[in-house]
Amino acid sequence: MVKQVMPLFVRRVTYEAEDINSYELVDPDGGELPEFTPGAHLDINFRDGRVRQYSISSPSSDRMRYRIGVLKVRPPNGRGGSMAVFERVHVGRVVSIGGPRNNFLLDETAKKSMFIAGGIGITPLLCMLHRLEDIGADFVLHYCAKAKKNVAFSEELEKFEADGKVIFHLDGGDPKRGINLKKELADPEEGTHLYFCGPPGLMGAIKKFSSHWPSGTVHYEYFGAPPPSEPPVPKAGQPTKVEEHIGDLAIGVGFQVAVAGTDESYEVPPDRSILDVLIENGHNIEKSCGAGMCGACKTRYVEGVVDHKDLVLRDEEKANYILPCVSRCKSEKLVVDLS
Ligand code: FES
C-alpha cells in the first residue's frame, strides 16, 4: 500500500497537563477527514524525514477533527520527536499527516471493558471510552498519575468520573500508594476485555498481573517505549532503549525473501531491511517509522522462521505477519504474501 499523506491545519493547541499538549488538526478547507476507529494513531511527517506516531484521543464519530495528545520527552529519554512537536507545531501551521492507522483495536462486543492508563497513555483509551459511551457499553477506566497536574484531558474524564466510570489513582510518585493491580486484575469477569497503555513499568506490572486472563482479552499498546523487561530509563549520556532498539535493527544475517505466487526472490543482506529490499524491487509496501513501532509495513508471510523485532504485533499475529522494516528471518528463506 502506498502511504497516504495529507496536509492538516493546526486549529487548536491545548495545555492538557504538565508536559502534555493536545493538538487539534482539521482539513484546511473544512472538509471531513478520513474515518478512523478507536485506538488509531496518526503519523506526523517532519521536514527532515523523521516520522512519529501519536494516538487520536477525539471521538471517532467526529469526522471534522483529529485531536492527538503529545508528551514532551526531553533528551536523553526521547528521540526528539515530541520536542519538535512542542517547538514547531503551532496554531495556524499546516502539518504533513499520515494515517490514520490502527494497531490497537477495540472489541465492541465485549460484555465489559476495563482500561488502565498511565499518564499520556490515556490518549488512545479516551477515544475508546467515547465510543463505548456512544454505544451504551459497560466500561471502567483506571487512570494512574503522580498528581492532578499530570492528569491529561481531566475535564473530559471528570464527566465519566461522575458516573463511576473513571477512577483516578494519584500516587504522589510512590507506586505503593497507587492502583492495586493484583487486586483489580485478580478475577476477570467472564466477557471482560482489558486495555492498557502507559509507561514501561506500569505496562510490565499489568502484563504480569493479567497473565492469567483468557487468551484474546488483553490488549495493549506501547507508545514508542521499550519492552517492560528492559530497564526503562538510561543514565544521562546513554542511548535510550528505543535508540538501542533501533540501533540493534541494523544487525542481522543475510537470507532470501521470496514473493508467494511468483518466481521473484531477492537476497536480503545483513545490513538491509526486508522492507527496503522489497520496495527497491518495485513492491508497494507502506513505510513510515522504519523502526517496528507503527505497523504501517505489516505484511503476511507464509513460510520462514521469523525473528520478530517490532513493538507492535500481538503474539497471536506473529505466526502470520511480519513487520519487514525491522524483523529478520532465522531460516534461509522467507516467503511473503503481497497479494
Ligand atoms: S514502517 Fe513502521 S512498523 Fe514498519
Short mmCIF file of C-alpha atoms and ligand atoms in Angstrom, two decimals:
data_model
loop_
_atom_site.label_atom_id
_atom_site.label_comp_id
_atom_site.label_asym_id
_atom_site.label_seq_id
_atom_site.Cartn_x
_atom_site.Cartn_y
_atom_site.Cartn_z
CA MET A 1 0.00 0.00 0.00
CA VAL A 2 1.30 3.45 -0.86
CA LYS A 3 1.47 5.83 2.07
CA GLN A 4 -1.37 8.36 2.23
CA VAL A 5 -0.21 11.80 3.32
CA MET A 6 -2.45 14.80 3.89
CA PRO A 7 -1.78 18.38 4.91
CA LEU A 8 -3.80 19.30 8.01
CA PHE A 9 -4.27 22.68 9.64
CA VAL A 10 -3.49 23.09 13.34
CA ARG A 11 -6.66 24.71 14.69
CA ARG A 12 -6.00 24.47 18.42
CA VAL A 13 -3.19 23.63 20.83
CA THR A 14 -4.28 22.99 24.39
CA TYR A 15 -2.32 22.56 27.59
CA GLU A 16 -3.73 19.30 28.99
CA ALA A 17 -1.33 18.54 31.83
CA GLU A 18 2.26 19.11 32.83
CA ASP A 19 4.34 18.50 29.68
CA ILE A 20 1.29 17.24 27.79
CA ASN A 21 -0.38 19.20 25.00
CA SER A 22 -3.20 18.23 22.69
CA TYR A 23 -3.22 19.31 19.05
CA GLU A 24 -6.43 19.62 17.07
CA LEU A 25 -5.94 19.04 13.36
CA VAL A 26 -8.52 19.83 10.69
CA ASP A 27 -8.86 19.83 6.92
CA PRO A 28 -7.60 23.23 5.63
CA ASP A 29 -10.78 23.51 3.51
CA GLY A 30 -13.09 22.49 6.33
CA GLY A 31 -13.95 19.10 4.89
CA GLU A 32 -14.49 15.75 6.57
CA LEU A 33 -11.42 13.74 7.49
CA PRO A 34 -10.84 10.06 6.68
CA GLU A 35 -12.66 7.85 9.15
CA PHE A 36 -10.81 6.00 11.88
CA THR A 37 -11.53 3.50 14.62
CA PRO A 38 -10.80 3.93 18.35
CA GLY A 39 -7.17 3.15 19.15
CA ALA A 40 -5.89 4.60 15.86
CA HIS A 41 -2.85 6.83 15.53
CA LEU A 42 -1.55 9.38 13.06
CA ASP A 43 1.93 9.90 11.67
CA ILE A 44 3.47 13.35 11.81
CA ASN A 45 5.97 13.67 8.96
CA PHE A 46 8.73 16.13 9.74
CA ARG A 47 10.62 18.00 7.04
CA ASP A 48 13.88 16.27 7.97
CA GLY A 49 12.33 12.89 7.14
CA ARG A 50 11.52 11.83 10.69
CA VAL A 51 8.10 10.27 11.24
CA ARG A 52 6.45 10.00 14.64
CA GLN A 53 3.20 8.36 15.72
CA TYR A 54 0.60 9.92 18.04
CA SER A 55 -2.72 8.40 19.11
CA ILE A 56 -6.03 10.08 18.40
CA SER A 57 -7.98 10.98 21.53
CA SER A 58 -11.05 12.62 19.98
CA PRO A 59 -14.24 10.61 19.37
CA SER A 60 -14.22 8.52 16.19
CA SER A 61 -17.73 9.82 15.48
CA ASP A 62 -16.26 13.32 14.96
CA ARG A 63 -15.03 13.40 11.36
CA MET A 64 -14.25 17.13 11.45
CA ARG A 65 -11.07 16.94 13.51
CA TYR A 66 -8.35 14.72 14.86
CA ARG A 67 -7.06 15.52 18.32
CA ILE A 68 -3.75 13.96 19.31
CA GLY A 69 -2.00 14.04 22.67
CA VAL A 70 1.75 14.59 22.91
CA LEU A 71 4.01 14.17 25.94
CA LYS A 72 7.16 16.26 25.90
CA VAL A 73 10.03 13.81 26.36
CA ARG A 74 13.32 15.57 26.91
CA PRO A 75 16.68 14.16 25.82
CA PRO A 76 18.17 11.71 26.53
CA ASN A 77 14.91 9.80 27.12
CA GLY A 78 13.33 10.57 23.75
CA ARG A 79 14.31 10.71 20.10
CA GLY A 80 13.40 14.37 19.69
CA GLY A 81 10.00 13.93 18.01
CA SER A 82 7.86 15.26 20.84
CA MET A 83 10.26 18.17 21.46
CA ALA A 84 9.94 19.06 17.78
CA VAL A 85 6.14 18.99 18.05
CA PHE A 86 6.21 21.30 21.08
CA GLU A 87 8.65 23.67 19.40
CA ARG A 88 7.37 23.71 15.83
CA VAL A 89 3.69 22.78 15.72
CA HIS A 90 1.68 25.91 16.46
CA VAL A 91 -1.84 27.16 15.75
CA GLY A 92 -2.11 28.18 12.09
CA ARG A 93 0.61 25.84 10.85
CA VAL A 94 -0.05 23.11 8.30
CA VAL A 95 1.47 19.75 9.11
CA SER A 96 2.01 16.67 6.98
CA ILE A 97 -0.01 13.81 8.40
CA GLY A 98 -0.10 10.12 7.51
CA GLY A 99 -2.77 7.62 8.53
CA PRO A 100 -4.94 7.09 10.43
CA ARG A 101 -3.86 3.54 11.18
CA ASN A 102 -4.91 1.21 13.97
CA ASN A 103 -2.85 -1.48 15.71
CA PHE A 104 -4.88 -1.28 18.91
CA LEU A 105 -8.41 -2.39 18.11
CA LEU A 106 -11.38 -2.11 20.43
CA ASP A 107 -13.65 -5.15 20.71
CA GLU A 108 -17.09 -3.57 20.91
CA THR A 109 -18.76 -6.93 21.56
CA ALA A 110 -17.16 -7.34 25.00
CA LYS A 111 -19.55 -7.63 27.92
CA LYS A 112 -17.42 -5.12 29.80
CA SER A 113 -14.19 -3.25 29.07
CA MET A 114 -11.61 -2.37 31.66
CA PHE A 115 -8.99 0.27 30.86
CA ILE A 116 -5.82 1.20 32.68
CA ALA A 117 -3.99 4.34 31.58
CA GLY A 118 -0.74 5.78 32.82
CA GLY A 119 -0.07 9.44 32.00
CA ILE A 120 -0.13 10.12 28.25
CA GLY A 121 -1.31 6.50 27.77
CA ILE A 122 -4.82 7.87 28.21
CA THR A 123 -4.81 9.17 24.63
CA PRO A 124 -5.96 6.10 22.64
CA LEU A 125 -8.08 4.89 25.56
CA LEU A 126 -10.05 8.13 25.76
CA CYS A 127 -11.17 7.65 22.17
CA MET A 128 -12.31 4.12 23.09
CA LEU A 129 -14.24 5.45 26.10
CA HIS A 130 -16.15 7.85 23.89
CA ARG A 131 -17.07 5.04 21.52
CA LEU A 132 -18.29 2.75 24.29
CA GLU A 133 -20.27 5.59 25.83
CA ASP A 134 -21.89 6.26 22.43
CA ILE A 135 -23.00 2.64 22.04
CA GLY A 136 -24.04 2.27 25.68
CA ALA A 137 -21.43 -0.37 26.55
CA ASP A 138 -20.17 -1.07 30.06
CA PHE A 139 -16.65 0.11 30.93
CA VAL A 140 -14.39 1.40 33.67
CA LEU A 141 -11.11 3.29 33.36
CA HIS A 142 -8.39 3.39 35.99
CA TYR A 143 -6.19 6.43 35.40
CA CYS A 144 -2.79 6.34 37.08
CA ALA A 145 -0.76 9.52 37.53
CA LYS A 146 1.51 11.15 40.05
CA ALA A 147 -0.73 14.12 40.82
CA LYS A 148 -3.71 16.04 39.49
CA LYS A 149 -1.42 18.26 37.43
CA ASN A 150 -0.30 15.18 35.48
CA VAL A 151 -3.82 14.07 34.52
CA ALA A 152 -4.40 14.79 30.84
CA PHE A 153 -7.90 15.51 29.48
CA SER A 154 -9.08 15.86 33.08
CA GLU A 155 -12.26 17.82 32.34
CA GLU A 156 -13.42 15.19 29.86
CA LEU A 157 -12.61 12.39 32.26
CA GLU A 158 -14.33 14.02 35.21
CA LYS A 159 -17.63 13.75 33.34
CA PHE A 160 -17.15 9.98 33.26
CA GLU A 161 -15.96 10.02 36.87
CA ALA A 162 -19.32 11.41 37.94
CA ASP A 163 -20.92 8.19 36.61
CA GLY A 164 -18.36 5.99 38.35
CA LYS A 165 -16.76 5.06 35.03
CA VAL A 166 -13.39 6.64 35.75
CA ILE A 167 -11.31 6.09 38.88
CA PHE A 168 -8.21 8.20 39.46
CA HIS A 169 -5.17 6.74 41.22
CA LEU A 170 -2.82 9.58 42.19
CA ASP A 171 0.17 8.07 43.93
CA GLY A 172 2.32 11.15 44.60
CA GLY A 173 5.25 9.38 42.94
CA ASP A 174 5.09 6.28 45.14
CA PRO A 175 3.67 3.28 43.20
CA LYS A 176 2.83 1.59 46.52
CA ARG A 177 0.18 4.25 47.04
CA GLY A 178 -1.23 3.76 43.55
CA ILE A 179 -3.57 1.23 41.98
CA ASN A 180 -3.58 -2.26 43.50
CA LEU A 181 -3.14 -4.15 40.23
CA LYS A 182 -3.01 -7.55 41.87
CA LYS A 183 -6.44 -6.99 43.37
CA GLU A 184 -8.02 -5.25 40.37
CA LEU A 185 -6.88 -7.91 37.91
CA ALA A 186 -7.25 -10.99 40.13
CA ASP A 187 -10.66 -12.23 38.95
CA PRO A 188 -11.57 -11.25 35.41
CA GLU A 189 -15.32 -11.36 34.93
CA GLU A 190 -16.38 -13.51 32.02
CA GLY A 191 -16.51 -11.50 28.79
CA THR A 192 -14.39 -8.64 30.12
CA HIS A 193 -11.61 -7.23 27.96
CA LEU A 194 -8.61 -5.34 29.33
CA TYR A 195 -6.85 -2.45 27.55
CA PHE A 196 -3.80 -0.61 28.80
CA CYS A 197 -1.26 1.95 27.72
CA GLY A 198 1.30 3.79 29.79
CA PRO A 199 4.93 3.93 30.87
CA PRO A 200 7.03 0.75 30.73
CA GLY A 201 6.95 -0.01 34.47
CA LEU A 202 3.16 0.12 34.60
CA MET A 203 2.85 -1.88 31.38
CA GLY A 204 5.11 -4.60 32.76
CA ALA A 205 3.18 -4.81 36.01
CA ILE A 206 -0.20 -5.02 34.26
CA LYS A 207 1.09 -7.72 31.92
CA LYS A 208 2.30 -9.70 34.92
CA PHE A 209 -0.92 -9.45 36.90
CA SER A 210 -3.16 -10.15 33.88
CA SER A 211 -1.19 -13.13 32.58
CA HIS A 212 -4.00 -15.49 33.69
CA TRP A 213 -6.71 -13.62 31.74
CA PRO A 214 -8.29 -15.61 28.90
CA SER A 215 -6.49 -15.51 25.56
CA GLY A 216 -7.63 -12.66 23.32
CA THR A 217 -9.00 -10.49 26.13
CA VAL A 218 -5.86 -8.47 26.90
CA HIS A 219 -4.86 -5.60 24.59
CA TYR A 220 -2.11 -3.05 24.96
CA GLU A 221 -0.04 -0.54 23.06
CA TYR A 222 3.41 0.90 23.63
CA PHE A 223 3.97 4.49 22.65
CA GLY A 224 7.49 4.11 21.35
CA ALA A 225 8.65 2.80 24.68
CA PRO A 226 10.85 -0.17 25.49
CA PRO A 227 9.51 -3.57 26.42
CA PRO A 228 8.92 -3.75 30.19
CA SER A 229 11.57 -6.40 30.75
CA GLU A 230 14.21 -3.85 29.87
CA PRO A 231 15.44 -1.02 32.10
CA PRO A 232 13.23 1.94 31.21
CA VAL A 233 15.36 4.99 31.81
CA PRO A 234 19.04 5.13 30.89
CA LYS A 235 21.50 7.36 32.69
CA ALA A 236 22.36 10.68 31.07
CA GLY A 237 24.61 10.18 28.07
CA GLN A 238 23.47 6.64 27.42
CA PRO A 239 21.19 5.89 24.48
CA THR A 240 17.52 5.26 25.30
CA LYS A 241 16.19 1.74 24.90
CA VAL A 242 14.28 2.89 21.85
CA GLU A 243 17.50 4.17 20.33
CA GLU A 244 19.20 0.90 21.25
CA HIS A 245 16.24 -0.95 19.77
CA ILE A 246 16.68 0.94 16.52
CA GLY A 247 20.45 0.52 16.61
CA ASP A 248 20.05 -3.24 17.05
CA LEU A 249 17.94 -3.44 13.96
CA ALA A 250 20.90 -2.93 11.67
CA ILE A 251 22.41 -6.20 12.89
CA GLY A 252 21.42 -9.45 11.24
CA VAL A 253 22.31 -12.21 8.84
CA GLY A 254 21.50 -12.46 5.17
CA PHE A 255 18.71 -14.62 3.74
CA GLN A 256 16.35 -14.79 0.77
CA VAL A 257 12.94 -13.18 0.59
CA ALA A 258 10.56 -14.61 -2.00
CA VAL A 259 7.15 -13.39 -3.07
CA ALA A 260 4.44 -16.08 -2.90
CA GLY A 261 2.81 -16.98 -6.19
CA THR A 262 5.70 -15.58 -8.24
CA ASP A 263 9.23 -16.63 -9.13
CA GLU A 264 10.64 -13.48 -7.55
CA SER A 265 13.29 -13.94 -4.91
CA TYR A 266 15.78 -11.41 -3.59
CA GLU A 267 18.75 -11.51 -1.31
CA VAL A 268 18.42 -9.54 1.92
CA PRO A 269 21.95 -8.66 3.06
CA PRO A 270 22.76 -8.37 6.78
CA ASP A 271 22.71 -4.59 6.78
CA ARG A 272 19.46 -4.03 4.86
CA SER A 273 15.83 -4.47 5.83
CA ILE A 274 13.43 -6.83 4.10
CA LEU A 275 11.18 -3.85 3.51
CA ASP A 276 13.81 -1.80 1.72
CA VAL A 277 14.74 -4.75 -0.48
CA LEU A 278 11.11 -5.33 -1.46
CA ILE A 279 10.46 -1.63 -2.12
CA GLU A 280 13.65 -1.35 -4.16
CA ASN A 281 12.36 -4.19 -6.32
CA GLY A 282 9.14 -2.40 -7.11
CA HIS A 283 6.75 -3.68 -4.44
CA ASN A 284 4.39 -1.12 -2.96
CA ILE A 285 4.54 -1.64 0.78
CA GLU A 286 3.94 1.31 3.07
CA LYS A 287 6.89 2.52 5.10
CA SER A 288 6.53 5.03 7.90
CA CYS A 289 8.56 4.78 11.12
CA GLY A 290 11.05 2.24 9.75
CA ALA A 291 11.55 1.10 13.34
CA GLY A 292 8.89 -1.53 14.04
CA MET A 293 6.77 0.89 16.01
CA CYS A 294 3.85 1.96 13.81
CA GLY A 295 2.57 -1.12 11.97
CA ALA A 296 2.49 0.58 8.54
CA CYS A 297 4.51 -2.13 6.81
CA LYS A 298 2.62 -5.12 8.31
CA THR A 299 2.94 -7.96 5.79
CA ARG A 300 1.63 -11.51 5.70
CA TYR A 301 4.17 -14.31 5.36
CA VAL A 302 3.56 -17.95 4.53
CA GLU A 303 6.96 -19.57 5.06
CA GLY A 304 10.07 -18.97 7.11
CA VAL A 305 11.14 -18.69 10.74
CA VAL A 306 10.73 -15.05 11.67
CA ASP A 307 12.76 -13.22 14.28
CA HIS A 308 10.24 -10.60 15.34
CA LYS A 309 11.88 -7.36 16.43
CA ASP A 310 8.91 -4.99 16.44
CA LEU A 311 6.91 -3.44 19.28
CA VAL A 312 3.52 -3.77 17.59
CA LEU A 313 2.41 -7.29 16.69
CA ARG A 314 0.33 -9.24 19.16
CA ASP A 315 1.52 -12.75 19.95
CA GLU A 316 -1.37 -14.28 18.02
CA GLU A 317 -0.40 -12.27 14.91
CA LYS A 318 3.22 -13.31 14.84
CA ALA A 319 2.58 -16.68 13.21
CA ASN A 320 1.24 -14.97 10.09
CA TYR A 321 2.56 -11.42 9.99
CA ILE A 322 5.91 -9.70 9.97
CA LEU A 323 6.95 -6.05 10.16
CA PRO A 324 9.64 -6.20 7.48
CA CYS A 325 11.16 -2.82 8.33
CA VAL A 326 12.84 -4.38 11.37
CA SER A 327 12.25 -8.11 11.67
CA ARG A 328 14.58 -10.72 10.27
CA CYS A 329 14.39 -14.33 9.15
CA LYS A 330 16.16 -17.10 11.04
CA SER A 331 15.72 -19.63 8.24
CA GLU A 332 17.31 -19.39 4.81
CA LYS A 333 14.16 -18.20 3.12
CA LEU A 334 11.17 -16.06 3.96
CA VAL A 335 8.12 -16.15 1.68
CA VAL A 336 5.84 -13.11 1.90
CA ASP A 337 2.32 -12.83 0.54
CA LEU A 338 1.90 -9.48 -1.20
CA SER A 339 -1.36 -10.33 -2.99
S1 FES B 1 7.32 1.12 8.95
FE1 FES B 1 6.58 1.36 10.97
S2 FES B 1 6.47 -0.70 11.68
FE2 FES B 1 7.40 -0.88 9.72
#
